[in-house]
Short mmCIF file of C-alpha atoms in Angstrom, two decimals:
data_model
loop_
_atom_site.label_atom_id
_atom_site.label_comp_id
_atom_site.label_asym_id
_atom_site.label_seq_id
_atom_site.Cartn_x
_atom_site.Cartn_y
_atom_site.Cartn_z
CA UNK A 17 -60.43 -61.09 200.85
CA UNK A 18 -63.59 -60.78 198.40
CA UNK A 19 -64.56 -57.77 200.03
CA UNK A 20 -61.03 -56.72 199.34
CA UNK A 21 -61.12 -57.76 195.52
CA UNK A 22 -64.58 -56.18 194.85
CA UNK A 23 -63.37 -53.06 196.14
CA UNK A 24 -59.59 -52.36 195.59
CA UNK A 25 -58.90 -54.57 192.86
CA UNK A 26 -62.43 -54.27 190.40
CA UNK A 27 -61.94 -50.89 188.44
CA UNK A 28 -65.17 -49.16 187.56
CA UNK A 29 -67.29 -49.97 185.03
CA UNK A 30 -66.12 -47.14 182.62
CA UNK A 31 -62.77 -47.86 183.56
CA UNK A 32 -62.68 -51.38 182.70
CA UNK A 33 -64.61 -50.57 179.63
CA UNK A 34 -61.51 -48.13 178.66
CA UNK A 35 -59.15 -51.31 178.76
CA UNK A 36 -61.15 -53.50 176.73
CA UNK A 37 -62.24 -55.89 179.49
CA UNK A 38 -65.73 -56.48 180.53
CA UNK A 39 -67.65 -54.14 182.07
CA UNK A 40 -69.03 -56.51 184.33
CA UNK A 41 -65.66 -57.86 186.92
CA UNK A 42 -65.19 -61.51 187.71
CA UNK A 43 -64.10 -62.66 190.80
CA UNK A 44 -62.87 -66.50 191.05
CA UNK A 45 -62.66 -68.73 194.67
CA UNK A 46 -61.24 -72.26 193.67
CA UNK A 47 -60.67 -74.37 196.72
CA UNK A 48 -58.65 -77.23 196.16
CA UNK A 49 -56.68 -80.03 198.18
CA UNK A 50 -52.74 -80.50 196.49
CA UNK A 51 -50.61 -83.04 198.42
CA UNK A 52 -52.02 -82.55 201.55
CA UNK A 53 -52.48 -78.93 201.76
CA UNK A 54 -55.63 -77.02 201.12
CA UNK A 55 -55.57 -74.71 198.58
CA UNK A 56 -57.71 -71.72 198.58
CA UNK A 57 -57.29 -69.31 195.66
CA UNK A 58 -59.11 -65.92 195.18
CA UNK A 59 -58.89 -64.82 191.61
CA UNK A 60 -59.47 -61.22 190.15
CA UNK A 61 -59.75 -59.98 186.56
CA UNK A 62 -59.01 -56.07 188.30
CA UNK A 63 -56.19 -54.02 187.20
CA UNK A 64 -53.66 -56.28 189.57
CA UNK A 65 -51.61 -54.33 192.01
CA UNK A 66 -50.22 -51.08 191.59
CA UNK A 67 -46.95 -51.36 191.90
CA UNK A 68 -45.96 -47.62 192.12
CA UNK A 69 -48.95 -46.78 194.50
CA UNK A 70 -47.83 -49.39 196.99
CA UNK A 71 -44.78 -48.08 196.81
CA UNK A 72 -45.57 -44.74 197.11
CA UNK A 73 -47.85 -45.40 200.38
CA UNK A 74 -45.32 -47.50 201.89
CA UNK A 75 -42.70 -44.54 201.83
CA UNK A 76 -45.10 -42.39 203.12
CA UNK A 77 -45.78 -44.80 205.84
CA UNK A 78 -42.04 -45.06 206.53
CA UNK A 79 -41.42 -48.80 206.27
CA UNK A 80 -39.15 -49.05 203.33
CA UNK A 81 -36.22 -47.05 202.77
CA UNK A 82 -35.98 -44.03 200.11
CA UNK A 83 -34.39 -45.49 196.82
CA UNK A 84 -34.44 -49.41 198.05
CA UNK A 85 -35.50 -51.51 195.34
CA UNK A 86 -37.53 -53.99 196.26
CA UNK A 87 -38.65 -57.21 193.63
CA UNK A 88 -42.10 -57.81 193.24
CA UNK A 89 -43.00 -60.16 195.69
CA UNK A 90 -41.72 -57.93 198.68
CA UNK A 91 -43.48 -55.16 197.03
CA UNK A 92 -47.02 -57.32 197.23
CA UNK A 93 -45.55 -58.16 201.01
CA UNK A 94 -46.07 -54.83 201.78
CA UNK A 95 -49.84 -54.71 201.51
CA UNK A 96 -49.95 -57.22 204.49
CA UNK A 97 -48.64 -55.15 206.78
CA UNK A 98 -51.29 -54.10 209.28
CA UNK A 99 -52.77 -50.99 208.61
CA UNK A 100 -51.72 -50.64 205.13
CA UNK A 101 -54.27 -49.39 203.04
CA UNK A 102 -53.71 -47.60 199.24
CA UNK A 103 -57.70 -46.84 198.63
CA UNK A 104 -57.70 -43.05 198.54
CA UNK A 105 -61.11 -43.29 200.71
CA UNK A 106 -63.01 -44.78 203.50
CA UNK A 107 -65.71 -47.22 201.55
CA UNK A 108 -68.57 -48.99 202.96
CA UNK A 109 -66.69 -52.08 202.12
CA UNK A 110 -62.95 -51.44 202.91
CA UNK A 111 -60.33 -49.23 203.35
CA UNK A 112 -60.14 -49.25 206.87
CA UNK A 113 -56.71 -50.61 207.22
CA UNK A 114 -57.99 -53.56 208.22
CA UNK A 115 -57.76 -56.07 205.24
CA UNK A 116 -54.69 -58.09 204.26
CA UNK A 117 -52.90 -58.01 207.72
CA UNK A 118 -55.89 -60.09 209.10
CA UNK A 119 -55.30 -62.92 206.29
CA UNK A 120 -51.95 -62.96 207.13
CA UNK A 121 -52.21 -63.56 210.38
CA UNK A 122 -54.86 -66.02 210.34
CA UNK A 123 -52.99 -67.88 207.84
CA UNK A 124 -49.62 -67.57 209.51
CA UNK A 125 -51.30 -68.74 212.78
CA UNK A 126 -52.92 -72.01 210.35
CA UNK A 127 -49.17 -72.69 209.16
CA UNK A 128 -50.20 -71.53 205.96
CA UNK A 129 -48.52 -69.60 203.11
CA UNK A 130 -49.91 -66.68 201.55
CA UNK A 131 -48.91 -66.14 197.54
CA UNK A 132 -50.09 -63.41 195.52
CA UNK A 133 -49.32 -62.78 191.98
CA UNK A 134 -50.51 -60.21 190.23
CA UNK A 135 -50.10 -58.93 186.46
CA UNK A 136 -50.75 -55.48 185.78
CA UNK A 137 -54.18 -54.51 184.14
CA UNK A 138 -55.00 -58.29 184.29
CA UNK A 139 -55.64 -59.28 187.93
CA UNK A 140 -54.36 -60.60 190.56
CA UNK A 141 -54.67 -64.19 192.45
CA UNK A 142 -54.36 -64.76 196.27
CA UNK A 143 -53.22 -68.32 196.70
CA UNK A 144 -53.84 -69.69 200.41
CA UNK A 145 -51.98 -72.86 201.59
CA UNK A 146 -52.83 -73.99 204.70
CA UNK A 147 -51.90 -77.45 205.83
CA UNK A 148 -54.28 -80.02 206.83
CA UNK A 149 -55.15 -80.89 210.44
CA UNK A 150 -57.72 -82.63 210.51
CA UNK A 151 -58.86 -84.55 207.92
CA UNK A 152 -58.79 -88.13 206.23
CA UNK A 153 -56.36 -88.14 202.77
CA UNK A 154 -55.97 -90.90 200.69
CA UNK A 155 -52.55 -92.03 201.00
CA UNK A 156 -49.94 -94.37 199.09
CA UNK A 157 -47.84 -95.94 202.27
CA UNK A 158 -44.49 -96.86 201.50
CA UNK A 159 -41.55 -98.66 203.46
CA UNK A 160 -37.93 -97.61 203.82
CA UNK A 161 -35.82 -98.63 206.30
CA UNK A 162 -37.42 -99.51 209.31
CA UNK A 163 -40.04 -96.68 208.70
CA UNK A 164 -43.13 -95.99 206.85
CA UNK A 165 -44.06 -93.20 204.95
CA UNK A 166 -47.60 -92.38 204.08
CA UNK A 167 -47.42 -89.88 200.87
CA UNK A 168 -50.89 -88.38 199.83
CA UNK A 169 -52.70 -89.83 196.55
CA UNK A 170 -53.19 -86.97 195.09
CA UNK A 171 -49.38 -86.20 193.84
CA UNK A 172 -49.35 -90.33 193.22
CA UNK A 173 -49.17 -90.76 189.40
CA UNK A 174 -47.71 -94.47 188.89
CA UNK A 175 -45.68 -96.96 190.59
CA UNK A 176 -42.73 -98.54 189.08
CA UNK A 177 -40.05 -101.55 189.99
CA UNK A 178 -36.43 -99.27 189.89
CA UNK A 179 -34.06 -101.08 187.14
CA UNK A 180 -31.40 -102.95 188.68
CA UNK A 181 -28.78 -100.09 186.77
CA UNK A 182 -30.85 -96.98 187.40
CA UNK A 183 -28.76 -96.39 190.42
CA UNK A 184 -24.95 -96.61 188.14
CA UNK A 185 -26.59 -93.02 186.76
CA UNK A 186 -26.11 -91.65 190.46
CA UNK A 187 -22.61 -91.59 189.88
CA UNK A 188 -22.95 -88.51 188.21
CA UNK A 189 -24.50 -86.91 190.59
CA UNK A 190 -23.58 -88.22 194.39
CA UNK A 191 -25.11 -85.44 196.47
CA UNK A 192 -28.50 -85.72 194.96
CA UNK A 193 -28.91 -89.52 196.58
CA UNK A 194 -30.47 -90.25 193.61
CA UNK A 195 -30.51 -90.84 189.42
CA UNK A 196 -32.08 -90.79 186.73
CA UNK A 197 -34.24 -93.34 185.21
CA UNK A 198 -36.00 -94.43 181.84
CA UNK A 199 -39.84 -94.02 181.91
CA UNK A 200 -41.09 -94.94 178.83
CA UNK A 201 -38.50 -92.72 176.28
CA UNK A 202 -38.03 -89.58 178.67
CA UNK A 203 -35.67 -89.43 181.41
CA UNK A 204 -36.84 -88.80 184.77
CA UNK A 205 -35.08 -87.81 187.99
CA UNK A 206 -35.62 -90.28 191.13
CA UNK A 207 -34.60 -88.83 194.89
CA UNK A 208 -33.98 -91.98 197.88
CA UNK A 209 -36.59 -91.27 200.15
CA UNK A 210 -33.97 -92.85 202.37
CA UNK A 211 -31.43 -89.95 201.29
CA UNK A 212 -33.78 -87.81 201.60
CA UNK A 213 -35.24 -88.44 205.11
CA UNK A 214 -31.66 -89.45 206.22
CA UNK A 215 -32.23 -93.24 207.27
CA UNK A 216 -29.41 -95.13 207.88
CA UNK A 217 -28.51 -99.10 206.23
CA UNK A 218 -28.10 -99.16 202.10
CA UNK A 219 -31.02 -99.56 199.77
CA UNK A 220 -32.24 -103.14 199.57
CA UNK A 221 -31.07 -104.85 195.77
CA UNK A 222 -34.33 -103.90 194.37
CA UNK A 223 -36.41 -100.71 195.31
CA UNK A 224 -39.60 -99.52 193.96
CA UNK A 225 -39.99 -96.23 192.61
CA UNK A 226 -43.33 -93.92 193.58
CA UNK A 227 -43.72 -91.42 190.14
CA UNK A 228 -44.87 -88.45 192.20
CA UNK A 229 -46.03 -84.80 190.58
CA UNK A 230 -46.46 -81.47 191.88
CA UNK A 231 -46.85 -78.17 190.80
CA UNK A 232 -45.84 -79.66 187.01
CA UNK A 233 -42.87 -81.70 188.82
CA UNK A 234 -42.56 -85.29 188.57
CA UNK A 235 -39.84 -86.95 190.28
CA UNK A 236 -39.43 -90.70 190.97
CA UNK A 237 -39.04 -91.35 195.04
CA UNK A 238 -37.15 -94.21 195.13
CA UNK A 239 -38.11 -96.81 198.45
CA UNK A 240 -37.36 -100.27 199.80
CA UNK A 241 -41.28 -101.70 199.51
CA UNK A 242 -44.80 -100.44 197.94
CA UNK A 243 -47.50 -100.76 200.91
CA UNK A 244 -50.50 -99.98 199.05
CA UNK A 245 -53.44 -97.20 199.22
CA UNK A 246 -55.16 -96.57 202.68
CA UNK A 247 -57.28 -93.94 203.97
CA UNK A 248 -55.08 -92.10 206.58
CA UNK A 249 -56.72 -90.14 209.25
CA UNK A 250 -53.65 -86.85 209.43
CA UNK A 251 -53.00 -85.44 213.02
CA UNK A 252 -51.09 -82.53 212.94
CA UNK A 253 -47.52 -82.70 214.18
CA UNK A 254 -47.93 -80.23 216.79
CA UNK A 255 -45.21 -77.91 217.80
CA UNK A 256 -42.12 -79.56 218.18
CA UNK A 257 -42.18 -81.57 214.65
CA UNK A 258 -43.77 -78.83 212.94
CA UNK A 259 -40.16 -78.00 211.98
CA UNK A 260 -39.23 -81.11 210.39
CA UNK A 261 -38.53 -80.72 206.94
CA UNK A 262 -40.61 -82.47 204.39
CA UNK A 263 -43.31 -83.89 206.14
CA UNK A 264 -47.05 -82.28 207.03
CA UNK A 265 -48.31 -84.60 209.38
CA UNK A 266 -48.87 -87.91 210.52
CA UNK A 267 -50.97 -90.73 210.58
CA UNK A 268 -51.86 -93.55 212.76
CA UNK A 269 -50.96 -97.21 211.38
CA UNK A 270 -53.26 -100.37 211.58
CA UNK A 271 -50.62 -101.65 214.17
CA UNK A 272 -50.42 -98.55 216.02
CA UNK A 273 -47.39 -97.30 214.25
CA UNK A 274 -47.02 -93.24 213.68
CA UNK A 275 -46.28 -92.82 210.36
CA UNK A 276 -45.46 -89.49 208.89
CA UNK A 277 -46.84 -88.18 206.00
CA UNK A 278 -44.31 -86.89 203.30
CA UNK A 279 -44.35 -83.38 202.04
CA UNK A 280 -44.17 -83.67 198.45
CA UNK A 281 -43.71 -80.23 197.56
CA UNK A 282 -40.94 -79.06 199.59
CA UNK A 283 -39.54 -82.33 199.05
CA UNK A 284 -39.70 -81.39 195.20
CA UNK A 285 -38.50 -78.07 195.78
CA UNK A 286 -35.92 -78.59 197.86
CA UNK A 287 -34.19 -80.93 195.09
CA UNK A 288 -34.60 -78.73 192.12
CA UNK A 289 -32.88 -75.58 194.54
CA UNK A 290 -30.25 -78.03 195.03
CA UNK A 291 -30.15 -79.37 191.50
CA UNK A 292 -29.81 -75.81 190.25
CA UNK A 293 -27.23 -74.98 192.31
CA UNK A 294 -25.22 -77.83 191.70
CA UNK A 295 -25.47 -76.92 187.92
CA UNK A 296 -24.44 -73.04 189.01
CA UNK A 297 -21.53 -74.37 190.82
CA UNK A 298 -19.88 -76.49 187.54
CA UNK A 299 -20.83 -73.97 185.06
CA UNK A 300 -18.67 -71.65 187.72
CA UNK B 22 -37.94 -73.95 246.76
CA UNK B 23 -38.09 -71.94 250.30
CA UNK B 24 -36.78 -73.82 253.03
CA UNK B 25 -40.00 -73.17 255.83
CA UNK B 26 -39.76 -76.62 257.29
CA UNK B 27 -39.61 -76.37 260.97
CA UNK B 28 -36.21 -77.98 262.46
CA UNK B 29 -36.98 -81.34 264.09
CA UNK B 30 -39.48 -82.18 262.33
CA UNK B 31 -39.78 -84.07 258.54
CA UNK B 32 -40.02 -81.10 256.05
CA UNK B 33 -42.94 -82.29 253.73
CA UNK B 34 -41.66 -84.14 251.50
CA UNK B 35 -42.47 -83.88 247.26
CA UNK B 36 -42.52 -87.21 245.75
CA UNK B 37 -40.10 -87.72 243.11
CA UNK B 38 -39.81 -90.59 240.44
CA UNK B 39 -36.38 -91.93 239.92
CA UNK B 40 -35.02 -93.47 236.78
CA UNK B 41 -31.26 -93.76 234.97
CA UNK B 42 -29.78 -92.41 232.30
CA UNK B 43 -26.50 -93.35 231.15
CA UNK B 44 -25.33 -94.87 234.28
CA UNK B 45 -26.32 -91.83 236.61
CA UNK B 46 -29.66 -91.58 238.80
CA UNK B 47 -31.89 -88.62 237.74
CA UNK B 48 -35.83 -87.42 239.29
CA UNK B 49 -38.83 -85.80 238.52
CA UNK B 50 -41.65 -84.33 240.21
CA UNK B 51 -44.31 -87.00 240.50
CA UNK B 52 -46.51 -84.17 239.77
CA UNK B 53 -45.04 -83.53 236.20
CA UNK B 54 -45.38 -86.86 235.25
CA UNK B 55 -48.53 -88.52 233.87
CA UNK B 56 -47.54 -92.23 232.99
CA UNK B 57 -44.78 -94.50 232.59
CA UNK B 58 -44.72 -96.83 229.55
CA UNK B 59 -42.74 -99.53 227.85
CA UNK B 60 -40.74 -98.16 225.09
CA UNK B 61 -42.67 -98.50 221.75
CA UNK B 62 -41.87 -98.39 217.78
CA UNK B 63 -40.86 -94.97 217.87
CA UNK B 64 -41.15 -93.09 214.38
CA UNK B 65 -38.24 -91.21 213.11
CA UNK B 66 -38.70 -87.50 212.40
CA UNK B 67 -36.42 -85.92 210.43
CA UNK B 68 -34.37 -82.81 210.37
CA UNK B 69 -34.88 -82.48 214.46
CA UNK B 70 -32.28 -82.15 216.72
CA UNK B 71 -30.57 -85.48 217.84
CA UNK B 72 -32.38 -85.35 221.42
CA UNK B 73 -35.60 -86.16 219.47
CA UNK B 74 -35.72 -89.73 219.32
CA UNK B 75 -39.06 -89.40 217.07
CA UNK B 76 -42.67 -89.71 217.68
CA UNK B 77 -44.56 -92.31 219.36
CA UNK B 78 -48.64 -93.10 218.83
CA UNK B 79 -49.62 -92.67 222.87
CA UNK B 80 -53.48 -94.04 222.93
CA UNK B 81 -54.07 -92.05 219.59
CA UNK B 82 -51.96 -88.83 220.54
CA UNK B 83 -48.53 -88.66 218.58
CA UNK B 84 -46.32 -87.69 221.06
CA UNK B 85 -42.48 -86.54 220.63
CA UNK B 86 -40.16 -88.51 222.47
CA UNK B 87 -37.09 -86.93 223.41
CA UNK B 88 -33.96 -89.42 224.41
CA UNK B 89 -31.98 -87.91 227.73
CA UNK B 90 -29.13 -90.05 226.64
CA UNK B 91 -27.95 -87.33 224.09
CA UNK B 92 -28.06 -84.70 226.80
CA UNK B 93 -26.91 -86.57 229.69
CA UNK B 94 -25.12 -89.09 228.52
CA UNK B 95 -23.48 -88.09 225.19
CA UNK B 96 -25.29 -90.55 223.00
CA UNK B 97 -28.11 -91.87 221.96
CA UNK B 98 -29.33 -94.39 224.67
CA UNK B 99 -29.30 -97.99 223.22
CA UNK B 100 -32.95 -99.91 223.62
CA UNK B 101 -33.18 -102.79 226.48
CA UNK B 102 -35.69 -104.49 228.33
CA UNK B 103 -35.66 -101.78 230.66
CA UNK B 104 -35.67 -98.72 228.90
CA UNK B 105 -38.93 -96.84 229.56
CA UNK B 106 -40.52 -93.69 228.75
CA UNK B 107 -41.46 -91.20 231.16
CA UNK B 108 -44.66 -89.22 229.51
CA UNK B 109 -44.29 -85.63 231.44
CA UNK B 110 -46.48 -82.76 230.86
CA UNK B 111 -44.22 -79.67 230.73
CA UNK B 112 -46.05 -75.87 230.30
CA UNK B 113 -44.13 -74.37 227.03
CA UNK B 114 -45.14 -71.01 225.84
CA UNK B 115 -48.33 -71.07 228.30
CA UNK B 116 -49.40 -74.01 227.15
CA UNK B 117 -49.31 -77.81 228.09
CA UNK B 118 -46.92 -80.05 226.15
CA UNK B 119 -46.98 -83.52 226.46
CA UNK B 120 -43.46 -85.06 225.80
CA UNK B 121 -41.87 -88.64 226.51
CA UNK B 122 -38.22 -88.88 228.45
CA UNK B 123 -36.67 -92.10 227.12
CA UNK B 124 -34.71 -92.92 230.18
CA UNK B 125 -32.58 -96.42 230.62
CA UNK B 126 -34.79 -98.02 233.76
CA UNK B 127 -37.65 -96.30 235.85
CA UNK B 128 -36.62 -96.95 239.51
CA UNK B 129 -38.43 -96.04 242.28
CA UNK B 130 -40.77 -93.23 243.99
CA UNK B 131 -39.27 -91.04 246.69
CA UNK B 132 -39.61 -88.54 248.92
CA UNK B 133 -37.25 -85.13 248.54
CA UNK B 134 -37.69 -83.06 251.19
CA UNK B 135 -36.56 -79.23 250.41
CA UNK B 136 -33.87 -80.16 253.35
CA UNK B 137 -32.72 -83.22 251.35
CA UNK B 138 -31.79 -81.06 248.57
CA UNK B 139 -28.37 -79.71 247.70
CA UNK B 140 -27.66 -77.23 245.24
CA UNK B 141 -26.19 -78.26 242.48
CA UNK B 142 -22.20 -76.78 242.39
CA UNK B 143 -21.83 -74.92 238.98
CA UNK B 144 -19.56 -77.72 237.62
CA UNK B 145 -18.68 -81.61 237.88
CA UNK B 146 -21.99 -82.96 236.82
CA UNK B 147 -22.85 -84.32 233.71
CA UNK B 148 -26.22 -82.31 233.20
CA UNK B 149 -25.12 -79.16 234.86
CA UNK B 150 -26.72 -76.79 237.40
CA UNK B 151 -29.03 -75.19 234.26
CA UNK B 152 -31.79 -77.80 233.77
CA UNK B 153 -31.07 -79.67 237.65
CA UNK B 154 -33.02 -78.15 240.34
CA UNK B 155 -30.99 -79.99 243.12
CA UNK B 156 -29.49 -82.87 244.06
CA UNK B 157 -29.97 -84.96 247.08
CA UNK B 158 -27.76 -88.17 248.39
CA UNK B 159 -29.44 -91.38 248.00
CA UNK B 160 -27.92 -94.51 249.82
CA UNK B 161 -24.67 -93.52 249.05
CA UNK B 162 -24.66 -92.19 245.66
CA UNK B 163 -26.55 -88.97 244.01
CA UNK B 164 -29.83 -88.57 242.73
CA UNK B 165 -30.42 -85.17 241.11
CA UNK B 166 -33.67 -83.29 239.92
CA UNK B 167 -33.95 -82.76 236.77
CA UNK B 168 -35.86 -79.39 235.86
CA UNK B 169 -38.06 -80.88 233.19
CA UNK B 170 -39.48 -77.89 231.75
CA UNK B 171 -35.52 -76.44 231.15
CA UNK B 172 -34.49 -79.86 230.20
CA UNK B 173 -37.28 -79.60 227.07
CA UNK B 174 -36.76 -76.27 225.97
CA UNK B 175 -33.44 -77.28 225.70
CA UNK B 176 -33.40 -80.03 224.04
CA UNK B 177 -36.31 -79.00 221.94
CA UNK B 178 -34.98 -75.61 221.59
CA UNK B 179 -37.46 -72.57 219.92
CA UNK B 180 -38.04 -68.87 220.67
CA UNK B 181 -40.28 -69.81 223.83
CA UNK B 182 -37.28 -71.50 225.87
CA UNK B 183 -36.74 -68.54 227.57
CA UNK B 184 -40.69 -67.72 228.47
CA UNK B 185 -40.60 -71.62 229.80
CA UNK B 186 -38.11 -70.79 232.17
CA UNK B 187 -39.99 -68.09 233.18
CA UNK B 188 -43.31 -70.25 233.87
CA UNK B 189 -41.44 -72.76 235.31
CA UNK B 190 -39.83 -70.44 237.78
CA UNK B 191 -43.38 -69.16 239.51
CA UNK B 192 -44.34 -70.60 242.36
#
C-alpha cells in the first residue's frame, strides 16, 4: 500500500510545487487499536484519487455500465478490483495490476474493512480494520441477564448508576429499548444492552449505565450490574458466530464462562441508522 | 453405504452412539464424535438462528452448541439432569468444525450393520429423509442416523452447506 502511495498517489516534485504543497510528499502509517479492532491507516498528502481517470479506465475495462453514476465510494471500490491499474506505465514500483486487489483480499480474508477517503488535490487515507484474534484487551465486564458482556476499555469513558426515571423518557421512543438521560447538563442517549442483545426477563429496579464513545459517539449502555476491569484474553468467534451482530469475539471467564465481547461500533451504528430512520419516518 | 456383506454372516457392523431428542431415539457415527459432556453455562450469541443454543468454553476452545430440539423437536429442549452434549467434529467447507449437539440423554453404543439399516421413507418422520442417513429398528421402536454433517449445515446454514454435502457424500 506504501509502494502504492509513493507511486500513484505522490505527484512529482514540480507538480506538487505547481499546487502550492511541498515539494517533498508525506506519507503517514498510524496503527491504532479502537474498540477491539486494529486500526491501520495509510495517509497521503498526493493529489487523492482521480475520480474521472478511474472512471474512465473502468469503462474501458468494461465493468461499469456507460452513463451509470456511481457515488464516490463505489467509484474508490473500483480500484480494488484485481487487475485494475490507472498508472499510464509499467514502474519499477507498481503498475502491474497487482496492488489494491491484494489488500482487499487479505483484509477481506482477516474480516477486515477497507475505507478509503480521498479529497481531491489533498490526499487520500486507506483506513484498515481488521478485528482482533488474538490478543489480550482490557475490558469493562458487565452483567445482564444471566450473561456477561466483556466491552473493551478503550470506548469506556465513565460509569454511572441509571436514575430511577431515566427509563419514563423511553416512552417516547419504544423501539429504541432505551432513553435518554441527564449527564451533567447535556442529554445523552442510553441503548439496554438487554434490548439490544435480545435477553429475555425485565431490567432489574436499578441498572447501571456504561458511558461508551466511538468514532465521536457516546451513548449510555444501560445493564443490570458493573463487573469491573479485567484483562481478557479475545478468541475469535470462528465461523459460525462470526455472523452475530454486535459482538467481535469472546473471552474466557475466571469461572470458565464464555463471555462475548461487545462490538461497540456497530452497536453505535446500528442505533443512530435506526434513530434516523425513525426521525425520517415522523417527519414523513 | 454399499451393501457387500456376505449373506449369513454379521455384516461389519459401524458403531453408533445413541441419544434422545424430544422423545425420539436418534445416532451418530462413533467416529464423528469426539466426547460427551455434561451440559455447561452455555453463552448466548445473538442474532443466530434459534438452533444455536450459544457457545460453550470446551477446555479453552469456545465451541458453538447447536440444540437438536429446535430441529427435531420443534422447540428449544428444556435443561435436565440428563441433557448432554455430544461434541462432533463435522468437515464444513474442507475444513474441521467442532460443534456440540445438545441432545435430552446420551444412551448407549451400538452396532448398525449396513443390513440393519432402512431407508428412511420420504415422509412421516420428524427429521426427514434430508439430514437421516437410515433408520434401523431397535427393540421395538426406531433409532435413526442422523447425517451430522447435513444436520449442521442446516441448522447453521451459510454458502458452504451445499459443498458439506458434497464432502460428506465421498466415501
Amino acid at each position: 500500500m506504501i509502494r502504492n502511495a509513493v507511486d500513484h498517489a505522490l505527484e512529482a516534485p514540480e507538480t506538487r510545487t505547481a499546487a502550492g504543497k511541498e515539494a517533498e510528499g508525506t506519507i503517514v502509517l498510524r496503527a491504532r487499536h479502537e474498540a477491539g479492532r486494529i486500526v491501520v491507516e495509510v495517509c497521503d498528502d498526493g493529489a487523492g484519487f482521480d475520480r474521472e481517470r478511474i472512471l474512465a479506465r473502468a469503462r474501458e475495462r468494461g465493468m461499469i455500465a456507460e452513463g451509470s453514476r456511481l457515488d464516490d465510494d463505489d467509484v474508490y471500490r473500483l480500484v480494488l478490483a484485481p487487475g485494475f491499474s490507472t498508472a499510464s506505465a509499467v514502474t519499477d514500483l507498481s503498475g502491474r495490476g497487482v496492488g489494491m486487489d491484494v489488500v482487499a483480499r487479505n483484509v477481506a480474508a482477516l474480516k477486515g474493512t477497507l475505507a478509503i477517503a480521498s479529497r481531491p488535490g489533498a490526499g487520500s487515507t486507506m483506513t484498515i480494520r481488521v478485528p482482533l484474534t488474538l490478543a489480550i484487551i482490557d475490558g469493562f465486564a458487565v452483567g445482564v441477564a444471566e450473561e456477561t458482556y466483556v466491552i473493551p476499555m478503550d470506548a469506556v469513558r465513565e460509569c454511572l448508576a441509571l436514575p430511577r426515571d431515566a427509563g419514563a423518557t423511553s416512552a417516547a421512543a419504544p423501539s429504541a429499548g432505551g432513553g435518554v438521560l441527564e449527564l451533567r447538563g447535556a442529554p445523552l442517549p442510553f441503548l439496554r444492552l438487554r434490548d439490544v442483545f435480545a435477553l429475555p426477563g425485565a431490567p432489574p429496579p436499578v441498572e447501571s449505565v456504561v458511558v461508551v464513545e466511538s468514532e465521536g459517539v457516546r451513548v449510555g449502555l444501560a445493564v443490570d450490574a458493573l463487573h469491573g476491569e479485567s484483562e481478557a484474553v479475545v478468541k475469535p468467534l470462528g465461523e459460525v458466530l462470526e455472523r452475530a451482530d454486535g459482538v467481535t469475539g469472546s473471552t474466557i471467564l475466571g469461572d470458565g464462562r464464555v463471555a462475548l465481547i461487545v462490538d461497540v461500533p456497530t452497536i453505535l451504528h446500528r442505533a443512530m441508522r435506526r434513530g434516523e430512520r425513525a426521525a425520517k419516518g415522523e417527519r414523513a | 453405504m454399499t451393501s457387500n456383506a456376505h449373506p449369513g454372516s454379521p455384516a461389519p457392523g459401524a458403531q453408533h452412539l445413541t441419544f434422545s431428542v424430544a422423545g425420539e431415539s436418534y445416532a451418530v457415527d462413533v467416529l464423528h464424535v469426539r466426547e460427551v459432556v455434561e451440559v455447561m453455562p452455555i453463552t448466548r450469541v445473538p442474532s443466530l438462528p434459534a438452533a444455536v443454543r450459544g457457545v460453550v468454553n470446551l477446555r479453552g476452545a469456545v465451541v458453538p452448541v447447536v440444540d437438536l430440539g429446535v430441529r427435531l423437536g420443534g422447540a428449544p429442549l428444556a435443561l435436565t439432569k440428563r441433557s448432554c452434549i455430544v461434541v462432533i467434529e463435522v468437515d464444513r467447507a474442507g475444513e474441521p468444525m467442532i460443534v456440540g449437539l445438545l441432545v435430552d440423554a446420551v444412551d448407549q453404543v451400538i452396532e448398525l450393520g449396513p443390513d440393519s439399516l432402512e431407508p428412511v421413507p420420504p415422509f412421516g418422520t420428524r427429521a426427514g429423509p434430508d439430514v437421516l442417513d437410515g433408520m434401523a429398528v431397535l427393540g421395538g421402536s426406531f433409532v435413526l442416523v442422523l447425517d451430522t454433517a447435513r444436520v449442521v449445515a442446516e441448522l447453521l446454514g451459510g454458502a458452504d452447506a451445499r459443498r458439506v454435502h458434497a464432502d460428506a457424500g465421498a466415501p
